[in-house]
């Protein structure tokens, strides 16, 4: 079986991609290859960060791999938090602070102008080749939290294609079907299955 590394330690991402790829690939995370490094993510675009993480694994471990990076782009905030989504509130991965900051900065923005999108970039390094896959979902930022599922900014993001619920009010399969990461991952899987 061919081996493919994801430059992540996120068990949820690993499980999701394992399910989508079936037994085509042995999918491994960073811990599985003995990598416990804090991989730099200092690029100023999500594409750049995805590439940086994948290149790190390729360089240090010589393995085919892919990496994803996601940002929430809010139009009224000139595309912020974007590449800074994980630590927008000042503390890495503190979603409550991140949401508080967004709601505070958007306090005076009326609903029609609260447009936003999640974008995910996936970079796959295979042999000497590099491939980019992208997924996005358009939506609105609500004025308060709705729902308790999901993670990150899910409770204030209402996708345009849905029925008015936020991502945090959907179950995982409903969210994956229309989400930024679900779409980017589906493209990657389609590409790998064609090989
Ligand atoms: P990452 O690149 O997947 O680590 O995502 C960066 C940050 O974007 C996360 O820390 C979350 O705050 C946010 N984010 C990514 N994906 C989602 C999502 O599906 N829903 C809500 N927030 C997300």
PDB file of C-alpha atoms and ligand atoms in Angstrom:
ATOM      1  CA  UNK A   1       0.000   0.000   0.000  1.00  0.00           C
ATOM      2  CA  UNK A   2       1.276   3.497  -0.842  1.00  0.00           C
ATOM      3  CA  UNK A   3       2.100   5.722   2.081  1.00  0.00           C
ATOM      4  CA  UNK A   4       0.973   9.335   2.395  1.00  0.00           C
ATOM      5  CA  UNK A   5       1.735  11.686   5.261  1.00  0.00           C
ATOM      6  CA  UNK A   6      -0.484  14.560   6.371  1.00  0.00           C
ATOM      7  CA  UNK A   7       1.457  17.355   8.019  1.00  0.00           C
ATOM      8  CA  UNK A   8      -0.910  17.468  10.988  1.00  0.00           C
ATOM      9  CA  UNK A   9      -1.440  16.061  14.454  1.00  0.00           C
ATOM     10  CA  UNK A  10      -5.160  16.711  14.301  1.00  0.00           C
ATOM     11  CA  UNK A  11      -6.762  13.294  14.875  1.00  0.00           C
ATOM     12  CA  UNK A  12     -10.041  14.496  13.364  1.00  0.00           C
ATOM     13  CA  UNK A  13      -8.392  15.485  10.055  1.00  0.00           C
ATOM     14  CA  UNK A  14      -6.530  12.164   9.941  1.00  0.00           C
ATOM     15  CA  UNK A  15      -9.655  10.117  10.485  1.00  0.00           C
ATOM     16  CA  UNK A  16     -11.611  12.096   7.904  1.00  0.00           C
ATOM     17  CA  UNK A  17      -9.016  11.589   5.175  1.00  0.00           C
ATOM     18  CA  UNK A  18      -8.567   7.905   6.066  1.00  0.00           C
ATOM     19  CA  UNK A  19     -12.279   7.362   5.594  1.00  0.00           C
ATOM     20  CA  UNK A  20     -12.332   9.203   2.270  1.00  0.00           C
ATOM     21  CA  UNK A  21      -9.324   7.350   0.836  1.00  0.00           C
ATOM     22  CA  UNK A  22     -10.384   3.886   1.969  1.00  0.00           C
ATOM     23  CA  UNK A  23      -7.588   1.318   1.663  1.00  0.00           C
ATOM     24  CA  UNK A  24      -5.844   3.065  -1.249  1.00  0.00           C
ATOM     25  CA  UNK A  25      -3.243   4.692   0.964  1.00  0.00           C
ATOM     26  CA  UNK A  26      -1.756   4.163   4.376  1.00  0.00           C
ATOM     27  CA  UNK A  27      -2.338   7.650   5.796  1.00  0.00           C
ATOM     28  CA  UNK A  28      -0.008   8.769   8.552  1.00  0.00           C
ATOM     29  CA  UNK A  29       0.103  11.868  10.746  1.00  0.00           C
ATOM     30  CA  UNK A  30       3.200  13.632  12.053  1.00  0.00           C
ATOM     31  CA  UNK A  31       3.350  11.561  15.250  1.00  0.00           C
ATOM     32  CA  UNK A  32       3.277   8.355  13.168  1.00  0.00           C
ATOM     33  CA  UNK A  33       6.532   9.368  11.425  1.00  0.00           C
ATOM     34  CA  UNK A  34       8.165  10.484  14.681  1.00  0.00           C
ATOM     35  CA  UNK A  35       7.878  14.209  13.954  1.00  0.00           C
ATOM     36  CA  UNK A  36       7.144  16.222  17.083  1.00  0.00           C
ATOM     37  CA  UNK A  37       8.487  19.530  15.775  1.00  0.00           C
ATOM     38  CA  UNK A  38       6.628  22.797  15.881  1.00  0.00           C
ATOM     39  CA  UNK A  39       6.518  23.270  12.106  1.00  0.00           C
ATOM     40  CA  UNK A  40       6.774  26.938  11.089  1.00  0.00           C
ATOM     41  CA  UNK A  41       3.652  28.549   9.602  1.00  0.00           C
ATOM     42  CA  UNK A  42       4.917  32.044   8.946  1.00  0.00           C
ATOM     43  CA  UNK A  43       3.788  32.657   5.361  1.00  0.00           C
ATOM     44  CA  UNK A  44       1.371  35.507   4.654  1.00  0.00           C
ATOM     45  CA  UNK A  45      -1.127  33.399   2.697  1.00  0.00           C
ATOM     46  CA  UNK A  46      -2.914  30.127   3.480  1.00  0.00           C
ATOM     47  CA  UNK A  47      -1.411  28.635   0.302  1.00  0.00           C
ATOM     48  CA  UNK A  48       2.048  29.649   1.518  1.00  0.00           C
ATOM     49  CA  UNK A  49       1.491  28.085   4.926  1.00  0.00           C
ATOM     50  CA  UNK A  50       0.183  24.830   3.458  1.00  0.00           C
ATOM     51  CA  UNK A  51       3.240  24.676   1.199  1.00  0.00           C
ATOM     52  CA  UNK A  52       5.614  25.505   4.045  1.00  0.00           C
ATOM     53  CA  UNK A  53       4.307  22.661   6.240  1.00  0.00           C
ATOM     54  CA  UNK A  54       4.369  20.113   3.417  1.00  0.00           C
ATOM     55  CA  UNK A  55       7.876  21.175   2.316  1.00  0.00           C
ATOM     56  CA  UNK A  56       9.113  20.750   5.886  1.00  0.00           C
ATOM     57  CA  UNK A  57       8.016  17.116   5.979  1.00  0.00           C
ATOM     58  CA  UNK A  58       9.423  16.444   2.513  1.00  0.00           C
ATOM     59  CA  UNK A  59      12.755  18.036   3.397  1.00  0.00           C
ATOM     60  CA  UNK A  60      13.254  16.408   6.797  1.00  0.00           C
ATOM     61  CA  UNK A  61      11.638  13.022   6.222  1.00  0.00           C
ATOM     62  CA  UNK A  62      11.794  12.557   2.427  1.00  0.00           C
ATOM     63  CA  UNK A  63       8.166  11.412   2.301  1.00  0.00           C
ATOM     64  CA  UNK A  64       5.294  12.284  -0.017  1.00  0.00           C
ATOM     65  CA  UNK A  65       2.879  14.376   1.981  1.00  0.00           C
ATOM     66  CA  UNK A  66       0.198  17.015   1.991  1.00  0.00           C
ATOM     67  CA  UNK A  67      -0.832  19.810   4.259  1.00  0.00           C
ATOM     68  CA  UNK A  68      -3.875  22.033   4.593  1.00  0.00           C
ATOM     69  CA  UNK A  69      -4.374  25.536   5.860  1.00  0.00           C
ATOM     70  CA  UNK A  70      -7.629  27.416   6.377  1.00  0.00           C
ATOM     71  CA  UNK A  71      -8.603  31.043   6.836  1.00  0.00           C
ATOM     72  CA  UNK A  72     -11.836  32.922   7.467  1.00  0.00           C
ATOM     73  CA  UNK A  73     -11.995  36.015   5.244  1.00  0.00           C
ATOM     74  CA  UNK A  74     -14.441  38.685   6.409  1.00  0.00           C
ATOM     75  CA  UNK A  75     -15.108  41.414   3.827  1.00  0.00           C
ATOM     76  CA  UNK A  76     -15.948  44.158   6.352  1.00  0.00           C
ATOM     77  CA  UNK A  77     -12.573  43.463   8.020  1.00  0.00           C
ATOM     78  CA  UNK A  78     -10.650  43.665   4.726  1.00  0.00           C
ATOM     79  CA  UNK A  79     -10.189  39.894   4.557  1.00  0.00           C
ATOM     80  CA  UNK A  80      -9.130  39.466   8.186  1.00  0.00           C
ATOM     81  CA  UNK A  81      -8.601  37.237  10.139  1.00  0.00           C
ATOM     82  CA  UNK A  82      -7.501  35.281   7.034  1.00  0.00           C
ATOM     83  CA  UNK A  83      -4.143  33.666   7.542  1.00  0.00           C
ATOM     84  CA  UNK A  84      -4.277  34.799  11.194  1.00  0.00           C
ATOM     85  CA  UNK A  85      -7.490  32.893  11.970  1.00  0.00           C
ATOM     86  CA  UNK A  86      -6.023  30.554  14.597  1.00  0.00           C
ATOM     87  CA  UNK A  87      -4.713  33.321  16.878  1.00  0.00           C
ATOM     88  CA  UNK A  88      -6.783  36.360  15.963  1.00  0.00           C
ATOM     89  CA  UNK A  89      -7.760  37.042  19.572  1.00  0.00           C
ATOM     90  CA  UNK A  90      -4.115  36.918  20.648  1.00  0.00           C
ATOM     91  CA  UNK A  91      -3.959  33.368  22.009  1.00  0.00           C
ATOM     92  CA  UNK A  92      -3.349  30.412  19.672  1.00  0.00           C
ATOM     93  CA  UNK A  93      -6.422  28.224  19.131  1.00  0.00           C
ATOM     94  CA  UNK A  94      -8.559  30.133  21.654  1.00  0.00           C
ATOM     95  CA  UNK A  95     -11.768  30.162  19.628  1.00  0.00           C
ATOM     96  CA  UNK A  96     -13.826  32.068  22.189  1.00  0.00           C
ATOM     97  CA  UNK A  97     -11.399  34.981  22.150  1.00  0.00           C
ATOM     98  CA  UNK A  98     -11.209  34.865  18.353  1.00  0.00           C
ATOM     99  CA  UNK A  99     -15.000  35.070  18.081  1.00  0.00           C
ATOM    100  CA  UNK A 100     -15.233  37.830  20.699  1.00  0.00           C
ATOM    101  CA  UNK A 101     -12.782  39.935  18.698  1.00  0.00           C
ATOM    102  CA  UNK A 102     -14.659  39.425  15.422  1.00  0.00           C
ATOM    103  CA  UNK A 103     -18.014  40.309  17.023  1.00  0.00           C
ATOM    104  CA  UNK A 104     -16.515  43.394  18.676  1.00  0.00           C
ATOM    105  CA  UNK A 105     -14.913  44.677  15.460  1.00  0.00           C
ATOM    106  CA  UNK A 106     -18.144  44.055  13.534  1.00  0.00           C
ATOM    107  CA  UNK A 107     -20.540  45.518  16.108  1.00  0.00           C
ATOM    108  CA  UNK A 108     -21.611  48.326  13.742  1.00  0.00           C
ATOM    109  CA  UNK A 109     -21.696  46.329  10.514  1.00  0.00           C
ATOM    110  CA  UNK A 110     -25.266  45.679   9.257  1.00  0.00           C
ATOM    111  CA  UNK A 111     -26.254  42.188   8.054  1.00  0.00           C
ATOM    112  CA  UNK A 112     -26.060  42.656   4.284  1.00  0.00           C
ATOM    113  CA  UNK A 113     -22.435  43.675   4.686  1.00  0.00           C
ATOM    114  CA  UNK A 114     -21.445  40.808   7.017  1.00  0.00           C
ATOM    115  CA  UNK A 115     -20.272  38.622   4.128  1.00  0.00           C
ATOM    116  CA  UNK A 116     -17.397  36.172   4.633  1.00  0.00           C
ATOM    117  CA  UNK A 117     -15.921  32.945   3.374  1.00  0.00           C
ATOM    118  CA  UNK A 118     -13.816  30.093   4.637  1.00  0.00           C
ATOM    119  CA  UNK A 119     -11.008  29.099   2.292  1.00  0.00           C
ATOM    120  CA  UNK A 120      -8.870  25.974   2.539  1.00  0.00           C
ATOM    121  CA  UNK A 121      -5.688  25.343   0.565  1.00  0.00           C
ATOM    122  CA  UNK A 122      -4.189  21.858   0.346  1.00  0.00           C
ATOM    123  CA  UNK A 123      -0.685  21.381  -1.033  1.00  0.00           C
ATOM    124  CA  UNK A 124       0.322  17.857  -2.104  1.00  0.00           C
ATOM    125  CA  UNK A 125       3.983  17.005  -2.679  1.00  0.00           C
ATOM    126  CA  UNK A 126       4.400  13.797  -4.626  1.00  0.00           C
ATOM    127  CA  UNK A 127       7.814  12.866  -5.972  1.00  0.00           C
ATOM    128  CA  UNK A 128       9.017  16.035  -7.720  1.00  0.00           C
ATOM    129  CA  UNK A 129       5.516  17.359  -8.259  1.00  0.00           C
ATOM    130  CA  UNK A 130       3.513  19.897  -6.311  1.00  0.00           C
ATOM    131  CA  UNK A 131      -0.274  20.187  -6.581  1.00  0.00           C
ATOM    132  CA  UNK A 132      -2.650  22.763  -5.099  1.00  0.00           C
ATOM    133  CA  UNK A 133      -6.314  22.101  -4.234  1.00  0.00           C
ATOM    134  CA  UNK A 134      -8.696  24.753  -2.943  1.00  0.00           C
ATOM    135  CA  UNK A 135     -12.146  24.794  -1.417  1.00  0.00           C
ATOM    136  CA  UNK A 136     -14.320  27.639  -0.239  1.00  0.00           C
ATOM    137  CA  UNK A 137     -17.739  28.311   1.219  1.00  0.00           C
ATOM    138  CA  UNK A 138     -19.521  31.686   1.229  1.00  0.00           C
ATOM    139  CA  UNK A 139     -21.579  32.858   4.179  1.00  0.00           C
ATOM    140  CA  UNK A 140     -22.420  35.567   6.712  1.00  0.00           C
ATOM    141  CA  UNK A 141     -21.077  36.371  10.158  1.00  0.00           C
ATOM    142  CA  UNK A 142     -23.974  36.464  12.636  1.00  0.00           C
ATOM    143  CA  UNK A 143     -24.139  38.982  15.490  1.00  0.00           C
ATOM    144  CA  UNK A 144     -24.079  36.266  18.168  1.00  0.00           C
ATOM    145  CA  UNK A 145     -23.215  32.585  18.593  1.00  0.00           C
ATOM    146  CA  UNK A 146     -25.673  29.886  17.489  1.00  0.00           C
ATOM    147  CA  UNK A 147     -25.081  26.182  18.155  1.00  0.00           C
ATOM    148  CA  UNK A 148     -22.489  24.234  20.083  1.00  0.00           C
ATOM    149  CA  UNK A 149     -21.080  21.744  17.536  1.00  0.00           C
ATOM    150  CA  UNK A 150     -18.002  22.104  15.369  1.00  0.00           C
ATOM    151  CA  UNK A 151     -15.043  24.254  16.355  1.00  0.00           C
ATOM    152  CA  UNK A 152     -13.316  27.548  15.623  1.00  0.00           C
ATOM    153  CA  UNK A 153     -15.667  30.169  14.165  1.00  0.00           C
ATOM    154  CA  UNK A 154     -18.460  27.672  13.367  1.00  0.00           C
ATOM    155  CA  UNK A 155     -21.000  29.182  15.773  1.00  0.00           C
ATOM    156  CA  UNK A 156     -21.012  32.598  14.038  1.00  0.00           C
ATOM    157  CA  UNK A 157     -20.722  31.385  10.417  1.00  0.00           C
ATOM    158  CA  UNK A 158     -23.967  30.890   8.493  1.00  0.00           C
ATOM    159  CA  UNK A 159     -23.287  29.349   5.051  1.00  0.00           C
ATOM    160  CA  UNK A 160     -25.264  30.814   2.134  1.00  0.00           C
ATOM    161  CA  UNK A 161     -26.089  27.335   0.813  1.00  0.00           C
ATOM    162  CA  UNK A 162     -27.645  26.104   4.033  1.00  0.00           C
ATOM    163  CA  UNK A 163     -31.072  26.529   5.621  1.00  0.00           C
ATOM    164  CA  UNK A 164     -30.141  29.333   8.000  1.00  0.00           C
ATOM    165  CA  UNK A 165     -28.254  27.189  10.512  1.00  0.00           C
ATOM    166  CA  UNK A 166     -24.641  27.924  11.409  1.00  0.00           C
ATOM    167  CA  UNK A 167     -21.944  25.283  10.932  1.00  0.00           C
ATOM    168  CA  UNK A 168     -22.136  24.735  14.702  1.00  0.00           C
ATOM    169  CA  UNK A 169     -25.795  23.688  14.329  1.00  0.00           C
ATOM    170  CA  UNK A 170     -25.046  21.045  11.675  1.00  0.00           C
ATOM    171  CA  UNK A 171     -23.727  17.543  12.171  1.00  0.00           C
ATOM    172  CA  UNK A 172     -20.296  16.732  10.778  1.00  0.00           C
ATOM    173  CA  UNK A 173     -21.518  15.109   7.563  1.00  0.00           C
ATOM    174  CA  UNK A 174     -23.825  18.046   6.748  1.00  0.00           C
ATOM    175  CA  UNK A 175     -20.975  20.483   7.302  1.00  0.00           C
ATOM    176  CA  UNK A 176     -18.410  18.421   5.341  1.00  0.00           C
ATOM    177  CA  UNK A 177     -20.709  18.263   2.314  1.00  0.00           C
ATOM    178  CA  UNK A 178     -20.523  22.029   1.768  1.00  0.00           C
ATOM    179  CA  UNK A 179     -17.500  23.133   3.763  1.00  0.00           C
ATOM    180  CA  UNK A 180     -14.243  24.660   2.524  1.00  0.00           C
ATOM    181  CA  UNK A 181     -12.146  21.769   3.861  1.00  0.00           C
ATOM    182  CA  UNK A 182     -14.634  19.135   2.692  1.00  0.00           C
ATOM    183  CA  UNK A 183     -14.461  20.543  -0.837  1.00  0.00           C
ATOM    184  CA  UNK A 184     -10.681  20.886  -0.950  1.00  0.00           C
ATOM    185  CA  UNK A 185     -10.284  17.372   0.469  1.00  0.00           C
ATOM    186  CA  UNK A 186     -12.758  15.942  -2.058  1.00  0.00           C
ATOM    187  CA  UNK A 187     -10.629  17.389  -4.879  1.00  0.00           C
ATOM    188  CA  UNK A 188      -7.473  15.885  -3.411  1.00  0.00           C
ATOM    189  CA  UNK A 189      -9.137  12.491  -3.032  1.00  0.00           C
ATOM    190  CA  UNK A 190     -10.459  12.591  -6.599  1.00  0.00           C
ATOM    191  CA  UNK A 191      -6.954  13.381  -7.836  1.00  0.00           C
ATOM    192  CA  UNK A 192      -5.383  10.542  -5.830  1.00  0.00           C
ATOM    193  CA  UNK A 193      -8.037   8.072  -6.969  1.00  0.00           C
ATOM    194  CA  UNK A 194      -7.302   8.879 -10.629  1.00  0.00           C
ATOM    195  CA  UNK A 195      -3.696   7.760 -10.202  1.00  0.00           C
TER     196      UNK A 195
HETATM  197  P1  LIG B   1      -6.244  25.329  10.281  1.00  0.00           P
HETATM  198  O1  LIG B   1      -5.381  25.892   9.195  1.00  0.00           O
HETATM  199  O2  LIG B   1      -7.115  24.187   9.814  1.00  0.00           O
HETATM  200  O3  LIG B   1      -5.493  25.029  11.526  1.00  0.00           O
HETATM  201  O4  LIG B   1      -7.285  26.485  10.660  1.00  0.00           O
HETATM  202  C1  LIG B   1      -6.857  27.742  11.193  1.00  0.00           C
HETATM  203  C2  LIG B   1      -7.968  28.326  12.054  1.00  0.00           C
HETATM  204  O5  LIG B   1      -9.117  28.623  11.248  1.00  0.00           O
HETATM  205  C3  LIG B   1      -8.490  27.396  13.143  1.00  0.00           C
HETATM  206  O6  LIG B   1      -7.734  27.541  14.325  1.00  0.00           O
HETATM  207  C4  LIG B   1      -9.910  27.881  13.335  1.00  0.00           C
HETATM  208  O7  LIG B   1      -9.953  28.995  14.192  1.00  0.00           O
HETATM  209  C5  LIG B   1     -10.300  28.319  11.948  1.00  0.00           C
HETATM  210  N1  LIG B   1     -11.009  27.258  11.226  1.00  0.00           N
HETATM  211  C6  LIG B   1     -10.475  26.358  10.360  1.00  0.00           C
HETATM  212  N2  LIG B   1     -11.407  25.532   9.881  1.00  0.00           N
HETATM  213  C7  LIG B   1     -12.569  25.904  10.471  1.00  0.00           C
HETATM  214  C8  LIG B   1     -13.909  25.404  10.388  1.00  0.00           C
HETATM  215  O8  LIG B   1     -14.218  24.444   9.680  1.00  0.00           O
HETATM  216  N3  LIG B   1     -14.814  26.043  11.136  1.00  0.00           N
HETATM  217  C9  LIG B   1     -14.532  27.100  11.939  1.00  0.00           C
HETATM  218  N4  LIG B   1     -13.307  27.589  12.076  1.00  0.00           N
HETATM  219  C10 LIG B   1     -12.327  26.994  11.332  1.00  0.00           C
END
